[in-house]
Amino acid sequence: MNKKTVRRGLAPYLLIFVIMIGILYFINLANVKVNYLSYDEFMTQVNKGKVTEITITPKSNASVYEIVGKTSDYDKNESFFLRVPLSDQVMNQVLSASRLKSFTINTKADPSSSTILLFLANVLPLVIIVAVAFFFINKQMGNANKSMDFGKSRARLNEDKDKVTFKNVAGLAEEKEEVQELIDFLKNPAKFQKMGARIPKGVLLVGPPGTGKTLLAKAVAGEANVPFYYISGSDFVELFVGVGASRVRDMFKQAKHSAPCLIFIDEIDAVGRQRGSGIGGGHDEREQTLNQLLTEMDGFGANEGIIIIAATNRPDVLDPALLRPGRFDRQVQVSLPDKKGREEILEVHAKNKTFAEGITLKNIAERTVGFSGADLENLLNEAALLTVRRGKKAITMAEIDEAHDRVLMGPAKVSRKYTEHEKKVVAYHEAGHAVLGIKLDGANEVQKITIIPRGQAGGYNLMLPKEETFLSTKNELLETICGLLGGRIAEELIFKEVTTGAHNDFEQATKIARAMVTEYGMSKLGPMQLEQQQGSVFLGRDYNKSRNFSSQVAFEIDQEMRSIIDDCYKKATKVIKENMDLLDLIANALLEKETLTKEQIKYLVNNGCLPNDDGEIDESDFKEASIDDLSIADLKDLAKEKGIKGYSSMKKNELIDKLKELDD
């Protein structure tokens, strides 16, 4: 614990103790009764023999003796007090009376003869009074300074000893190339100035949460070895109008003293939103802060050597003036990593973890389509926690699969029990998705099926694209819709009734169908974009869509959506009816195992049964299957191994023919 914290914690108790001692002292003083006597009255009491003891204290500075004593008539806390001249005659009279009347005489030294006592009696009280007064005045001045400090910049200077460099940033090869110029400029600005080139004043990092925008900005500062100030966009905005603008000015003032340097503003959309927008016409404090930021970046003042890096996942709400050349000159898209990028990110986070034999990061990267860098770090951390919890010495695929499910859906609801009928319905529902994923080339490939409840789902089917592509064809979208409808169709065919389990499936299928009609131009309405996303600046999220069409066109959109869903439903029903044996096989396996992996499903399809519990799946089991039964992705992998040129653009039938020709 901090020593200052300990002192602050003890101070109130010490103060209370001193106050208690003082109160007790004054109470005792109040109970003491002192009778003031003259010298004659004192001698009268002596002559009567009532005086029992006296204490004489000489006071040389006042030329008197102070006599304190008791008589036989006094109570315990009662005494008398008198002063007599400092002379030998008086003292001889007192000593003579003492010998005659036999009372005790005590003497004390003169306090004024001791320098320490003199200091304690005269100087120390004054010192205490001055110290207390100084303490309270200083405290009041400190509070006043704090109350006037709200206009100071909240930007903090990063002083970490372990600086982040590009070695710590994986999966962002193109993004690192984009910001490399900033590093070169900060290291050697004369090279650019000689050519007449102007380095970008601001770089905006745009991308989904968790993709590494903040990490990339720290790496730029670490590589350039320059001061790195960081601040959040929300740190500018305050209750009082003008405070944010003052903080912006102070931030650039600090940065000028450290130039060349970097300023990183995280979540800049908190302060950089469009001016004059939203309910009520805008926000004065935020807009003044933005105006000051615009002026500092590219106004009349020069900020040479100061480069601003900002990050946001909402570029659509930013003010256009913030994005014009001269301010944020360059936008760098930090997107979700591809398969290779995910493998590189996993290598960074797997350095201090122990994996069992046979676990490859490449395999994990293939299973984590759509994961960000933060998701991948969380995945390995969850796997490590599960390994410790289960008492294992190395991370196995079982922990990785469980961690994958936890990241996507949450922990398994083991205590939540199905009825036997519900369990069977869920098994056939998920098996319906799996059959369409296996039999349709354009549908997503089945990676894992489980009927164990997680989150709000009674079970789920992890289906990922067979290949990571930038574009989706119309046929792929239609077959994806078919795959989403497979669960409902299986319920209807087996149980002759439907449940609410397909709620999320319908939501996704409807979104795809509407986008095909209104955004992608994949319907009879032609190549027209009838709807587009329109972000609400005030709410900070998509609130509505602009619809520039008549009610007649709206009716036609609904008809086209209905036609797409109906056609996909009929096609999916036909496929499942033709593969009822496979549906029953997968459903019964799910009822037995509750969870099936991609490898187990492939073994099940090829052999008609699951592998033995005590044996591992042999890869040769997959190779015995006919070429006609392989998926498009497996066919392409096989074509690549055999060196077939142009395999990536071939259709399934062409690939099968080519492979058969080679076998013959």
XYZ file of C-alpha atoms in Angstrom:
664
model
C 0.000 0.000 0.000
C 1.198 3.540 -0.732
C 2.749 5.353 2.262
C 0.832 8.515 1.405
C -2.406 6.565 1.481
C -1.515 5.129 4.900
C -0.750 8.601 6.262
C -4.000 9.994 4.921
C -5.860 7.087 6.490
C -4.256 7.625 9.925
C -4.571 11.436 9.960
C -8.285 11.561 10.935
C -7.723 9.110 13.821
C -4.730 11.104 15.130
C -6.772 14.299 14.996
C -9.601 12.643 16.926
C -7.092 11.386 19.520
C -5.620 14.865 20.058
C -9.099 16.366 20.392
C -10.055 13.709 22.966
C -6.888 14.405 25.003
C -7.628 18.122 24.905
C -11.209 17.588 26.038
C -10.093 15.407 28.958
C -7.458 17.977 29.928
C -9.957 20.805 30.022
C -12.449 18.661 31.940
C -9.811 18.012 34.585
C -9.012 21.723 34.729
C -12.672 22.480 35.216
C -12.817 20.116 38.230
C -9.819 21.800 39.968
C -10.728 24.525 42.499
C -8.088 27.194 43.264
C -8.396 29.678 46.148
C -6.370 32.857 45.743
C -4.911 34.075 49.065
C -2.977 37.138 50.177
C 0.261 36.781 52.112
C -1.441 37.709 55.413
C -4.202 35.134 54.842
C -1.568 32.536 54.053
C 0.366 33.315 57.297
C -2.900 33.126 59.275
C -3.531 29.593 57.919
C 0.085 28.677 58.741
C -0.182 29.973 62.319
C -3.409 27.989 62.813
C -1.512 24.849 61.699
C -3.916 24.088 58.826
C -1.321 24.157 55.996
C -0.181 20.606 55.150
C 2.148 21.206 52.167
C 3.288 23.943 49.790
C 5.194 24.105 46.479
C 7.380 27.171 45.830
C 8.322 28.168 42.257
C 10.590 31.198 41.764
C 9.701 33.550 38.895
C 12.852 35.597 38.290
C 11.401 37.482 35.354
C 8.525 38.727 37.562
C 10.564 38.960 40.842
C 8.016 36.873 42.766
C 7.587 33.461 44.328
C 4.509 31.440 43.333
C 3.233 29.349 46.212
C 0.702 26.542 45.682
C -0.481 24.469 48.600
C -3.173 22.593 50.492
C -4.770 22.866 53.911
C -6.384 20.231 56.024
C -9.812 21.744 55.251
C -9.486 21.400 51.433
C -10.907 18.668 49.235
C -8.753 16.479 46.977
C -8.930 18.817 43.910
C -8.836 22.030 45.961
C -5.715 24.173 46.559
C -4.623 27.723 47.287
C -2.384 30.038 45.289
C -0.514 33.242 46.099
C 2.391 35.339 44.963
C 4.970 36.875 47.357
C 7.922 39.163 46.669
C 11.177 37.521 45.654
C 13.119 38.352 48.866
C 15.107 36.520 51.532
C 12.993 37.981 54.360
C 9.788 36.427 53.070
C 11.466 33.091 52.381
C 12.972 33.025 55.929
C 9.507 33.617 57.410
C 8.067 30.725 55.433
C 10.920 28.371 56.374
C 10.630 29.327 60.063
C 6.886 28.665 59.974
C 7.538 25.306 58.346
C 9.823 24.225 61.160
C 7.317 25.340 63.796
C 4.153 23.918 62.213
C 5.755 20.886 60.473
C 4.301 21.135 56.922
C 6.097 19.982 53.775
C 7.859 22.419 51.442
C 8.551 21.450 47.774
C 10.483 23.608 45.337
C 10.484 23.837 41.509
C 13.090 25.322 39.210
C 12.424 28.572 37.432
C 10.948 27.670 33.936
C 12.497 30.784 32.461
C 15.980 29.387 33.156
C 15.385 26.454 30.660
C 15.728 27.370 26.977
C 13.641 24.354 25.909
C 10.813 25.153 28.295
C 10.969 28.787 27.237
C 10.659 27.735 23.601
C 7.799 25.355 24.330
C 5.961 27.952 26.359
C 6.434 30.963 24.088
C 7.496 29.991 20.532
C 5.836 26.606 19.946
C 2.216 27.833 20.203
C 2.971 30.546 17.654
C 4.581 27.997 15.291
C 1.552 25.702 15.586
C -0.866 28.541 14.847
C 1.112 29.644 11.776
C 1.392 26.026 10.493
C -2.336 25.394 10.847
C -3.146 28.669 9.125
C -0.726 27.879 6.277
C -2.235 24.396 5.871
C -5.783 25.683 5.482
C -4.776 28.549 3.179
C -2.745 26.196 0.982
C -5.635 23.732 0.832
C -8.029 26.453 -0.245
C -5.599 27.677 -2.894
C -5.163 24.110 -4.153
C -8.912 23.656 -4.510
C -9.107 26.984 -6.323
C -6.357 25.887 -8.725
C -8.138 22.605 -9.374
C -11.408 24.368 -10.078
C -9.622 26.585 -12.607
C -7.764 23.630 -14.166
C -10.661 22.261 -16.231
C -9.370 24.061 -19.344
C -6.099 22.122 -19.306
C -5.498 19.352 -21.817
C -6.293 15.807 -20.750
C -3.806 14.368 -23.247
C -1.368 12.012 -21.536
C 2.193 11.340 -22.594
C 2.908 7.664 -23.116
C 6.020 6.830 -21.082
C 5.897 3.040 -21.250
C 9.332 1.462 -21.087
C 8.292 -1.409 -23.372
C 7.409 0.462 -26.541
C 5.082 -1.093 -29.087
C 6.622 -1.569 -32.535
C 5.527 -3.144 -35.801
C 6.745 -6.494 -34.459
C 3.805 -6.415 -32.056
C 1.316 -5.691 -34.848
C 0.361 -8.723 -36.927
C -2.043 -9.136 -39.811
C -1.952 -5.502 -40.949
C 0.680 -5.580 -43.699
C -0.976 -3.033 -46.027
C -1.951 -0.747 -43.162
C 1.649 -0.671 -41.883
C 2.856 0.307 -45.345
C 0.391 3.203 -45.400
C 1.725 4.704 -42.169
C 5.396 3.983 -42.942
C 5.687 7.438 -44.531
C 4.803 9.048 -41.211
C 7.679 7.243 -39.532
C 10.118 8.241 -42.279
C 9.010 11.864 -42.003
C 9.389 11.958 -38.228
C 12.873 10.429 -38.508
C 14.108 12.461 -41.485
C 11.810 15.396 -42.381
C 14.515 17.091 -44.520
C 14.231 14.355 -47.150
C 10.584 15.232 -47.785
C 11.068 18.988 -47.529
C 13.833 18.863 -50.125
C 11.425 17.307 -52.617
C 8.715 19.812 -51.728
C 6.453 17.094 -50.357
C 4.076 17.784 -47.494
C 3.469 14.942 -45.112
C -0.196 14.302 -44.162
C -1.189 16.288 -41.093
C -3.711 13.728 -40.008
C -4.345 10.037 -40.561
C -7.762 8.553 -39.825
C -7.840 4.856 -38.941
C -11.233 3.405 -39.825
C -12.363 -0.096 -39.009
C -14.520 -2.351 -36.834
C -13.827 -2.567 -33.090
C -10.932 -4.777 -32.059
C -9.033 -4.688 -35.351
C -5.940 -2.990 -33.897
C -6.344 0.731 -34.636
C -4.977 1.879 -31.267
C -2.187 -0.693 -31.397
C -1.172 0.501 -34.868
C -0.993 4.125 -33.675
C 1.213 3.115 -30.711
C 3.456 1.169 -33.079
C 3.950 4.244 -35.288
C 5.119 6.237 -32.263
C 7.321 3.350 -31.118
C 8.954 2.957 -34.531
C 9.555 6.703 -34.899
C 10.789 6.987 -31.277
C 8.987 10.279 -30.725
C 6.716 11.522 -27.914
C 3.241 10.023 -28.147
C 0.244 11.846 -26.640
C -3.027 9.967 -26.416
C -6.518 11.165 -25.540
C -10.103 10.061 -26.026
C -12.586 12.137 -27.965
C -14.893 12.219 -24.947
C -12.163 13.911 -22.839
C -12.711 17.166 -24.736
C -16.435 17.579 -24.158
C -17.453 19.096 -20.825
C -20.475 20.663 -19.165
C -19.384 24.238 -19.843
C -19.236 25.620 -23.362
C -15.692 26.539 -24.386
C -13.859 24.088 -22.113
C -13.286 21.608 -24.938
C -11.861 24.313 -27.215
C -9.533 25.402 -24.411
C -8.319 21.840 -23.996
C -7.614 21.558 -27.720
C -5.514 24.737 -27.628
C -3.613 23.525 -24.581
C -3.030 20.104 -26.172
C -1.417 21.623 -29.261
C 0.558 24.026 -27.075
C 2.050 21.072 -25.173
C 2.696 19.176 -28.397
C 4.619 22.114 -29.934
C 7.159 21.922 -27.107
C 7.718 18.215 -27.900
C 7.625 18.442 -31.721
C 8.097 16.331 -33.703
C 5.478 14.198 -31.967
C 2.284 12.229 -32.434
C -1.158 12.915 -31.030
C -3.578 9.987 -30.986
C -7.294 10.747 -30.575
C -9.317 7.601 -29.943
C -13.039 7.511 -30.794
C -12.888 10.873 -32.548
C -16.574 10.562 -33.527
C -17.396 11.669 -29.950
C -16.190 15.180 -30.812
C -16.043 15.223 -34.619
C -19.688 14.672 -35.545
C -21.419 16.773 -38.146
C -22.240 20.281 -36.968
C -25.807 21.504 -36.871
C -27.246 18.012 -37.057
C -29.484 16.048 -34.800
C -32.451 16.913 -32.640
C -32.323 20.491 -31.380
C -29.941 21.702 -34.077
C -26.612 20.563 -32.664
C -24.427 20.735 -29.594
C -22.647 24.023 -28.844
C -19.833 22.619 -26.706
C -18.978 19.787 -29.107
C -19.169 22.044 -32.148
C -16.915 24.699 -30.614
C -14.424 21.971 -29.727
C -14.546 20.688 -33.311
C -14.090 24.205 -34.696
C -10.985 24.683 -32.576
C -9.614 21.311 -33.681
C -10.181 22.234 -37.333
C -8.412 25.560 -36.821
C -5.415 23.988 -35.087
C -5.003 21.319 -37.751
C -5.156 23.592 -40.780
C -5.796 27.181 -39.804
C -3.671 30.316 -39.693
C -1.294 28.842 -37.136
C 1.483 26.447 -38.146
C 1.867 23.151 -36.336
C 4.958 21.772 -38.014
C 6.070 18.371 -36.826
C 2.762 17.484 -35.164
C 0.955 14.544 -36.748
C -2.495 13.541 -35.562
C -3.718 9.947 -35.764
C -7.383 9.373 -34.995
C -9.461 6.210 -34.819
C -13.173 5.595 -35.308
C -15.576 2.884 -36.368
C -18.194 5.444 -37.470
C -16.691 7.518 -40.305
C -20.186 8.169 -41.685
C -21.027 10.573 -38.830
C -17.864 12.713 -39.063
C -18.045 16.320 -40.228
C -16.958 16.763 -43.886
C -14.588 19.602 -42.894
C -12.660 17.140 -40.754
C -12.011 14.843 -43.712
C -10.917 17.395 -46.290
C -7.285 17.604 -47.502
C -5.120 19.553 -45.076
C -6.712 17.948 -42.045
C -7.183 14.211 -42.133
C -5.511 13.819 -45.498
C -5.422 10.053 -45.437
C -7.878 7.384 -44.385
C -6.510 3.927 -43.632
C -9.029 1.092 -43.607
C -8.175 -1.342 -40.813
C -10.369 -4.294 -41.740
C -10.910 -7.713 -40.243
C -7.941 -10.010 -40.886
C -8.011 -12.710 -43.544
C -6.849 -16.287 -42.987
C -3.160 -15.403 -43.253
C -3.578 -12.356 -41.021
C -5.419 -14.389 -38.388
C -2.604 -16.925 -38.338
C -0.031 -14.149 -37.807
C -2.106 -12.638 -34.995
C -2.449 -16.031 -33.336
C 1.342 -16.440 -33.464
C 1.753 -13.194 -31.491
C -0.722 -14.212 -28.770
C 0.409 -17.872 -28.626
C 4.026 -17.145 -27.625
C 3.529 -17.701 -23.894
C 1.016 -20.579 -24.195
C 1.578 -24.330 -24.316
C -0.285 -26.324 -26.979
C -0.726 -30.058 -27.268
C 0.829 -31.969 -30.149
C -1.085 -31.735 -33.391
C -2.556 -28.280 -32.699
C -1.685 -25.878 -35.513
C -2.438 -22.184 -35.644
C -3.329 -22.573 -39.317
C -6.204 -24.854 -38.377
C -7.422 -22.400 -35.743
C -7.239 -19.554 -38.279
C -9.446 -21.523 -40.675
C -12.104 -21.939 -37.978
C -12.226 -18.255 -36.990
C -13.612 -16.476 -40.055
C -14.807 -12.980 -39.130
C -12.791 -12.776 -35.893
C -10.958 -9.548 -35.108
C -7.537 -9.377 -33.462
C -9.158 -8.781 -30.072
C -11.443 -11.795 -30.598
C -8.462 -14.018 -31.400
C -6.609 -12.888 -28.289
C -9.729 -13.560 -26.226
C -10.107 -16.981 -27.863
C -6.623 -18.144 -26.833
C -7.006 -16.634 -23.367
C -10.318 -18.449 -22.818
C -8.705 -21.684 -24.042
C -5.837 -21.221 -21.567
C -8.283 -20.555 -18.704
C -10.264 -23.680 -19.564
C -7.040 -25.728 -19.680
C -6.107 -24.618 -16.153
C -9.648 -25.179 -14.907
C -9.646 -28.737 -16.284
C -6.232 -29.521 -14.797
C -4.467 -30.100 -18.109
C -0.857 -29.233 -18.908
C -1.398 -28.159 -22.538
C -4.171 -26.571 -24.611
C -5.984 -29.149 -26.742
C -8.505 -28.765 -29.542
C -11.303 -29.457 -27.048
C -10.456 -26.260 -25.136
C -10.099 -24.277 -28.360
C -13.509 -25.430 -29.602
C -15.126 -24.616 -26.274
C -13.427 -21.198 -26.192
C -14.608 -20.563 -29.765
C -18.196 -21.279 -28.720
C -17.842 -19.091 -25.622
C -16.616 -16.128 -27.662
C -19.466 -16.462 -30.175
C -22.414 -17.597 -28.065
C -21.408 -17.508 -24.411
C -20.929 -20.382 -21.933
C -22.932 -23.583 -22.269
C -26.157 -23.761 -20.223
C -25.497 -27.209 -18.782
C -28.186 -26.836 -16.115
C -30.838 -26.004 -18.710
C -32.582 -29.294 -19.503
C -34.629 -30.173 -22.575
C -37.553 -32.504 -22.683
C -36.911 -35.497 -24.911
C -39.222 -34.069 -27.574
C -37.498 -30.659 -27.528
C -34.090 -32.294 -27.789
C -35.230 -34.266 -30.828
C -36.721 -31.155 -32.468
C -33.488 -29.190 -31.985
C -31.425 -32.111 -33.320
C -33.462 -32.332 -36.521
C -33.521 -28.545 -36.855
C -29.718 -28.345 -36.794
C -29.415 -31.436 -38.988
C -31.583 -29.675 -41.590
C -29.073 -26.826 -41.781
C -26.219 -29.325 -42.037
C -27.766 -31.319 -44.930
C -28.166 -28.183 -47.060
C -24.652 -27.020 -46.174
C -23.281 -30.368 -47.340
C -25.345 -30.744 -50.510
C -25.428 -27.160 -51.836
C -22.165 -25.795 -53.230
C -23.104 -22.153 -52.682
C -24.297 -22.616 -49.104
C -21.975 -22.104 -46.167
C -19.935 -25.118 -45.068
C -20.837 -26.792 -41.784
C -18.022 -26.445 -39.236
C -19.753 -27.574 -36.074
C -23.213 -28.587 -34.865
C -24.359 -28.667 -31.261
C -27.672 -29.029 -29.453
C -26.246 -27.774 -26.141
C -27.952 -24.458 -25.245
C -25.736 -21.369 -25.313
C -26.867 -17.819 -24.660
C -30.375 -17.387 -26.043
C -30.003 -20.243 -28.549
C -31.194 -23.774 -27.871
C -28.460 -25.041 -30.206
C -26.535 -23.688 -33.125
C -24.917 -24.638 -36.392
C -21.599 -22.971 -37.153
C -21.588 -22.481 -40.937
C -18.775 -20.539 -42.562
C -18.078 -19.659 -46.215
C -16.161 -22.350 -48.091
C -13.752 -19.658 -49.292
C -13.074 -16.133 -48.073
C -14.057 -13.893 -50.981
C -14.749 -10.194 -51.462
C -17.810 -10.769 -53.655
C -20.877 -12.978 -53.414
C -22.734 -14.255 -56.452
C -26.497 -14.373 -56.743
C -26.465 -18.165 -56.590
C -24.380 -18.127 -53.397
C -26.808 -15.725 -51.735
C -29.799 -17.827 -52.773
C -28.220 -21.036 -51.488
C -27.250 -19.272 -48.249
C -30.957 -18.460 -47.811
C -31.750 -22.126 -48.532
C -29.320 -23.160 -45.803
C -30.970 -20.793 -43.323
C -34.408 -22.255 -44.075
C -33.248 -25.842 -43.619
C -34.047 -25.968 -39.906
C -37.709 -25.021 -40.329
C -38.135 -27.413 -43.252
C -36.701 -30.329 -41.263
C -39.100 -29.600 -38.390
C -42.056 -29.483 -40.763
C -41.166 -32.705 -42.590
C -40.381 -34.790 -39.496
C -42.834 -33.500 -36.893
C -45.585 -32.048 -39.117
C -45.483 -28.876 -37.014
C -43.235 -25.829 -36.611
C -41.623 -24.124 -33.616
C -40.155 -20.717 -32.778
C -36.593 -22.044 -33.168
C -36.175 -20.591 -36.666
C -36.672 -16.981 -35.532
C -33.082 -15.886 -36.086
C -32.828 -17.892 -39.328
C -35.769 -15.985 -40.802
C -34.284 -12.670 -39.700
C -31.041 -13.327 -41.570
C -32.779 -14.788 -44.637
C -35.104 -11.786 -44.890
C -32.186 -9.348 -44.654
C -30.371 -11.100 -47.490
C -33.499 -11.239 -49.653
C -34.292 -7.546 -49.130
C -30.718 -6.524 -49.859
C -30.797 -8.552 -53.082
C -33.892 -6.648 -54.220
C -33.247 -3.106 -52.936
C -29.428 -2.801 -52.877
C -27.791 -5.420 -55.115
C -30.173 -5.288 -58.085
C -30.615 -9.082 -58.123
C -34.341 -9.248 -58.922
C -36.859 -8.571 -61.682
C -36.923 -4.893 -60.651
C -33.567 -4.546 -62.364
C -30.196 -3.021 -61.453
C -31.517 -0.294 -59.175
C -30.622 0.706 -55.648
C -33.929 1.448 -54.026
C -32.702 1.707 -50.414
C -29.503 2.804 -48.766
C -28.316 2.980 -45.205
C -28.624 6.447 -43.690
C -26.958 6.987 -40.346
C -28.566 9.208 -37.739
C -25.969 11.672 -36.447
C -27.869 12.363 -33.255
C -28.404 8.749 -32.298
C -25.003 7.620 -33.521
C -26.331 4.478 -35.223
C -28.379 3.403 -38.224
C -31.872 4.555 -37.438
C -33.685 4.347 -40.743
C -33.290 3.843 -44.457
C -34.000 6.397 -47.135
C -36.740 5.133 -49.452
C -37.036 7.019 -52.697
C -39.835 5.034 -54.273
C -43.599 4.944 -54.498
C -46.007 2.650 -52.708
C -46.387 0.647 -55.945
C -42.630 -0.049 -56.000
C -42.792 -0.945 -52.304
C -45.457 -3.532 -53.170
C -43.256 -4.926 -55.953
C -40.303 -5.130 -53.535
C -42.423 -7.175 -51.151
C -43.494 -9.451 -54.003
C -39.900 -10.026 -55.112
C -38.812 -10.782 -51.560
C -41.676 -13.232 -51.223
C -40.722 -14.856 -54.528
C -37.065 -15.282 -53.477
C -37.973 -16.780 -50.093
C -40.609 -19.104 -51.631
C -38.261 -20.364 -54.362
C -35.498 -21.002 -51.836
C -37.951 -22.765 -49.529
C -39.081 -25.083 -52.351
C -35.497 -25.815 -53.399
C -34.394 -26.523 -49.830
C -37.427 -28.771 -49.258
C -36.563 -30.779 -52.366
C -32.931 -31.255 -51.274
C -33.886 -32.402 -47.777
C -36.547 -34.818 -49.096
C -33.930 -36.353 -51.397
C -31.532 -36.786 -48.434
C -33.794 -37.937 -45.617
C -31.373 -40.753 -44.747
C -28.571 -38.215 -44.229
C -30.934 -36.039 -42.164
C -31.786 -38.958 -39.864
C -28.130 -39.984 -39.669
C -26.929 -36.534 -38.531
C -29.881 -36.031 -36.163
C -29.347 -39.412 -34.459
C -25.632 -38.690 -34.141
C -26.463 -35.355 -32.503
C -28.856 -37.027 -30.067
C -26.041 -39.396 -29.135
C -23.064 -36.988 -29.026
C -24.807 -33.567 -28.670
C -21.883 -31.929 -30.523
C -20.342 -32.807 -33.896
C -17.235 -31.242 -35.403
C -16.455 -30.763 -39.086
C -14.239 -33.850 -39.127
C -16.878 -36.001 -37.445
C -19.550 -34.811 -39.905
C -17.289 -35.615 -42.861
C -16.569 -39.074 -41.424
C -20.281 -39.580 -40.825
C -21.178 -38.667 -44.417
C -18.484 -40.920 -45.896
C -18.902 -43.954 -43.622
C -22.462 -43.788 -42.323
C -21.351 -43.931 -38.687
C -19.218 -42.095 -36.157
C -15.629 -43.182 -35.338
C -15.015 -45.268 -32.239
C -14.711 -43.337 -29.008
C -11.286 -44.839 -28.334
C -9.903 -44.200 -31.791
C -9.026 -41.088 -33.719
C -10.365 -40.147 -37.119
C -8.093 -41.385 -39.869
C -7.574 -39.032 -42.772
C -7.666 -42.021 -45.125
C -11.357 -42.361 -44.403
C -11.964 -39.126 -46.279
C -9.840 -40.070 -49.286
C -11.862 -43.217 -49.911
C -14.913 -41.130 -50.758
C -15.860 -40.636 -54.399
C -14.760 -37.445 -56.142
C -18.421 -36.768 -56.926
C -19.194 -36.534 -53.197
C -16.533 -33.904 -52.431
C -17.481 -30.267 -51.899
C -16.273 -27.489 -54.206
C -13.705 -26.389 -51.592
C -12.266 -29.925 -51.247
C -12.170 -30.292 -55.026
C -10.189 -27.075 -55.372
C -7.755 -28.176 -52.664
C -7.263 -31.477 -54.473
C -6.818 -29.697 -57.820
C -4.217 -27.434 -56.265
C -2.280 -30.443 -54.930
C -2.310 -32.063 -58.373
C -1.169 -28.877 -60.125
C -4.268 -28.206 -62.254
C -4.001 -24.698 -63.728
C -6.947 -22.315 -63.527
C -8.719 -24.463 -60.913
C -9.916 -21.431 -58.907
C -12.281 -20.269 -61.689
C -13.623 -23.732 -62.587
C -17.092 -24.957 -61.678
C -17.674 -28.179 -59.766
C -18.424 -30.332 -62.830
C -15.299 -29.064 -64.613
C -13.131 -29.841 -61.596
C -14.571 -33.366 -61.312
C -13.896 -34.041 -65.005
C -10.313 -32.744 -64.757
C -9.571 -34.821 -61.660
C -11.050 -37.958 -63.222
C -8.930 -37.430 -66.337
C -5.800 -37.335 -64.183
C -6.858 -40.492 -62.307
C -7.436 -42.353 -65.590
